């Protein structure tokens, strides 16, 4: 199982940090389609957080189409392959990220470099 590290001093909610790290684990193939995540209790104990926090992260991941919750297997990576919907969500999030960058004078070229750099990290390039 991937290593999860929570920054308790971060302004970002713990369940969001957990969600983001699981998504990054899927993107980098540390965890793959069909694999089970630890049980809510196991993950809460391993990371040192409340079970309700893990539950919240898992339910957000389910809503967003990254996992399915199965009574026997628990949380299983099951990617919802609705690409058009995913692209629309990405477009909405990128609008905000790019607007922030423009306010800080980040150029189109610098933004493209960042995107390429991040893709390379995920693709092991």
CSV table of C-alpha atoms in Angstrom, one decimal:
chain,number,residue,atom,x,y,z
A,1,UNK,CA,0.0,0.0,0.0
A,2,UNK,CA,1.2,3.5,-0.8
A,3,UNK,CA,2.7,5.7,1.9
A,4,UNK,CA,0.3,8.4,3.1
A,5,UNK,CA,1.5,11.4,5.0
A,6,UNK,CA,-0.9,13.9,6.6
A,7,UNK,CA,0.3,17.5,7.3
A,8,UNK,CA,-1.6,18.3,10.5
A,9,UNK,CA,-0.5,22.0,10.3
A,10,UNK,CA,-1.9,22.4,6.8
A,11,UNK,CA,-4.9,24.6,6.2
A,12,UNK,CA,-6.3,21.9,3.9
A,13,UNK,CA,-8.8,19.5,5.5
A,14,UNK,CA,-7.3,16.1,6.5
A,15,UNK,CA,-9.9,14.2,4.4
A,16,UNK,CA,-9.0,16.3,1.3
A,17,UNK,CA,-5.3,15.6,1.9
A,18,UNK,CA,-6.1,11.9,2.1
A,19,UNK,CA,-8.3,12.0,-1.0
A,20,UNK,CA,-5.6,13.8,-3.0
A,21,UNK,CA,-2.9,11.4,-1.9
A,22,UNK,CA,-5.1,8.4,-3.0
A,23,UNK,CA,-5.8,10.1,-6.4
A,24,UNK,CA,-2.0,10.7,-6.8
A,25,UNK,CA,-1.4,7.0,-5.9
A,26,UNK,CA,-3.8,6.0,-8.7
A,27,UNK,CA,-2.2,8.5,-11.2
A,28,UNK,CA,1.3,7.1,-10.5
A,29,UNK,CA,0.1,3.5,-10.6
A,30,UNK,CA,1.1,2.9,-6.9
A,31,UNK,CA,-2.5,1.6,-6.6
A,32,UNK,CA,-4.3,0.1,-9.5
A,33,UNK,CA,-7.8,-0.6,-10.8
A,34,UNK,CA,-9.4,-3.4,-8.8
A,35,UNK,CA,-7.0,-3.1,-5.8
A,36,UNK,CA,-8.6,-2.7,-2.3
A,37,UNK,CA,-7.7,0.3,-0.1
A,38,UNK,CA,-7.2,-0.5,3.6
A,39,UNK,CA,-10.3,-0.7,5.7
A,40,UNK,CA,-11.5,2.6,7.3
A,41,UNK,CA,-10.2,1.3,10.7
A,42,UNK,CA,-6.8,0.2,9.3
A,43,UNK,CA,-6.1,3.4,7.5
A,44,UNK,CA,-7.2,5.6,10.5
A,45,UNK,CA,-4.9,3.7,12.8
A,46,UNK,CA,-2.0,3.7,10.3
A,47,UNK,CA,-2.2,7.4,9.6
A,48,UNK,CA,-3.2,8.4,13.1
A,49,UNK,CA,-6.6,10.1,12.2
A,50,UNK,CA,-10.2,9.6,13.1
A,51,UNK,CA,-12.2,6.9,11.3
A,52,UNK,CA,-14.9,9.5,10.4
A,53,UNK,CA,-12.2,11.4,8.5
A,54,UNK,CA,-11.3,8.3,6.5
A,55,UNK,CA,-15.0,7.6,5.9
A,56,UNK,CA,-15.4,11.1,4.5
A,57,UNK,CA,-12.4,10.8,2.2
A,58,UNK,CA,-13.7,7.4,0.9
A,59,UNK,CA,-17.2,8.8,0.3
A,60,UNK,CA,-15.8,11.8,-1.6
A,61,UNK,CA,-13.7,9.4,-3.7
A,62,UNK,CA,-16.8,7.3,-4.4
A,63,UNK,CA,-18.8,10.4,-5.4
A,64,UNK,CA,-16.0,11.5,-7.7
A,65,UNK,CA,-15.8,8.1,-9.4
A,66,UNK,CA,-12.4,6.8,-8.1
A,67,UNK,CA,-13.6,3.9,-5.9
A,68,UNK,CA,-16.5,1.6,-5.3
A,69,UNK,CA,-17.6,0.6,-1.8
A,70,UNK,CA,-18.1,-3.2,-1.6
A,71,UNK,CA,-19.4,-4.9,1.6
A,72,UNK,CA,-16.9,-7.7,1.3
A,73,UNK,CA,-13.9,-6.1,-0.2
A,74,UNK,CA,-14.3,-2.6,1.2
A,75,UNK,CA,-13.1,0.4,-0.8
A,76,UNK,CA,-11.9,-0.8,-4.3
A,77,UNK,CA,-10.2,1.3,-6.9
A,78,UNK,CA,-12.8,1.5,-9.7
A,79,UNK,CA,-12.4,4.3,-12.1
A,80,UNK,CA,-15.5,5.8,-13.6
A,81,UNK,CA,-14.5,6.1,-17.2
A,82,UNK,CA,-16.8,9.0,-18.1
A,83,UNK,CA,-14.0,11.0,-19.8
A,84,UNK,CA,-16.2,13.9,-21.1
A,85,UNK,CA,-17.4,14.6,-17.6
A,86,UNK,CA,-13.9,14.3,-16.2
A,87,UNK,CA,-12.6,16.8,-18.8
A,88,UNK,CA,-15.4,19.3,-17.9
A,89,UNK,CA,-14.5,19.1,-14.2
A,90,UNK,CA,-10.8,19.5,-15.1
A,91,UNK,CA,-11.6,22.5,-17.3
A,92,UNK,CA,-13.5,24.2,-14.4
A,93,UNK,CA,-10.6,23.5,-11.9
A,94,UNK,CA,-8.0,24.6,-14.4
A,95,UNK,CA,-9.8,27.9,-15.1
A,96,UNK,CA,-9.3,28.8,-11.4
A,97,UNK,CA,-5.7,27.6,-11.2
A,98,UNK,CA,-4.8,29.5,-14.4
A,99,UNK,CA,-6.5,32.6,-13.3
A,100,UNK,CA,-4.5,32.5,-10.1
A,101,UNK,CA,-1.3,32.1,-12.1
A,102,UNK,CA,-2.2,35.0,-14.4
A,103,UNK,CA,-2.7,37.2,-11.3
A,104,UNK,CA,0.9,36.2,-10.3
A,105,UNK,CA,2.3,36.9,-13.9
A,106,UNK,CA,2.9,33.2,-14.7
A,107,UNK,CA,3.2,33.0,-18.5
A,108,UNK,CA,1.5,30.5,-20.8
A,109,UNK,CA,4.9,28.9,-21.5
A,110,UNK,CA,5.6,28.5,-17.7
A,111,UNK,CA,2.1,27.0,-17.2
A,112,UNK,CA,2.7,24.6,-20.1
A,113,UNK,CA,6.1,23.6,-18.6
A,114,UNK,CA,4.5,22.9,-15.3
A,115,UNK,CA,1.8,20.7,-16.9
A,116,UNK,CA,4.5,18.8,-18.9
A,117,UNK,CA,6.6,18.4,-15.7
A,118,UNK,CA,3.7,17.0,-13.7
A,119,UNK,CA,2.7,14.6,-16.5
A,120,UNK,CA,6.3,13.4,-16.7
A,121,UNK,CA,6.2,12.8,-12.9
A,122,UNK,CA,3.0,10.7,-13.2
A,123,UNK,CA,4.2,8.8,-16.3
A,124,UNK,CA,7.5,8.0,-14.7
A,125,UNK,CA,9.3,10.1,-17.4
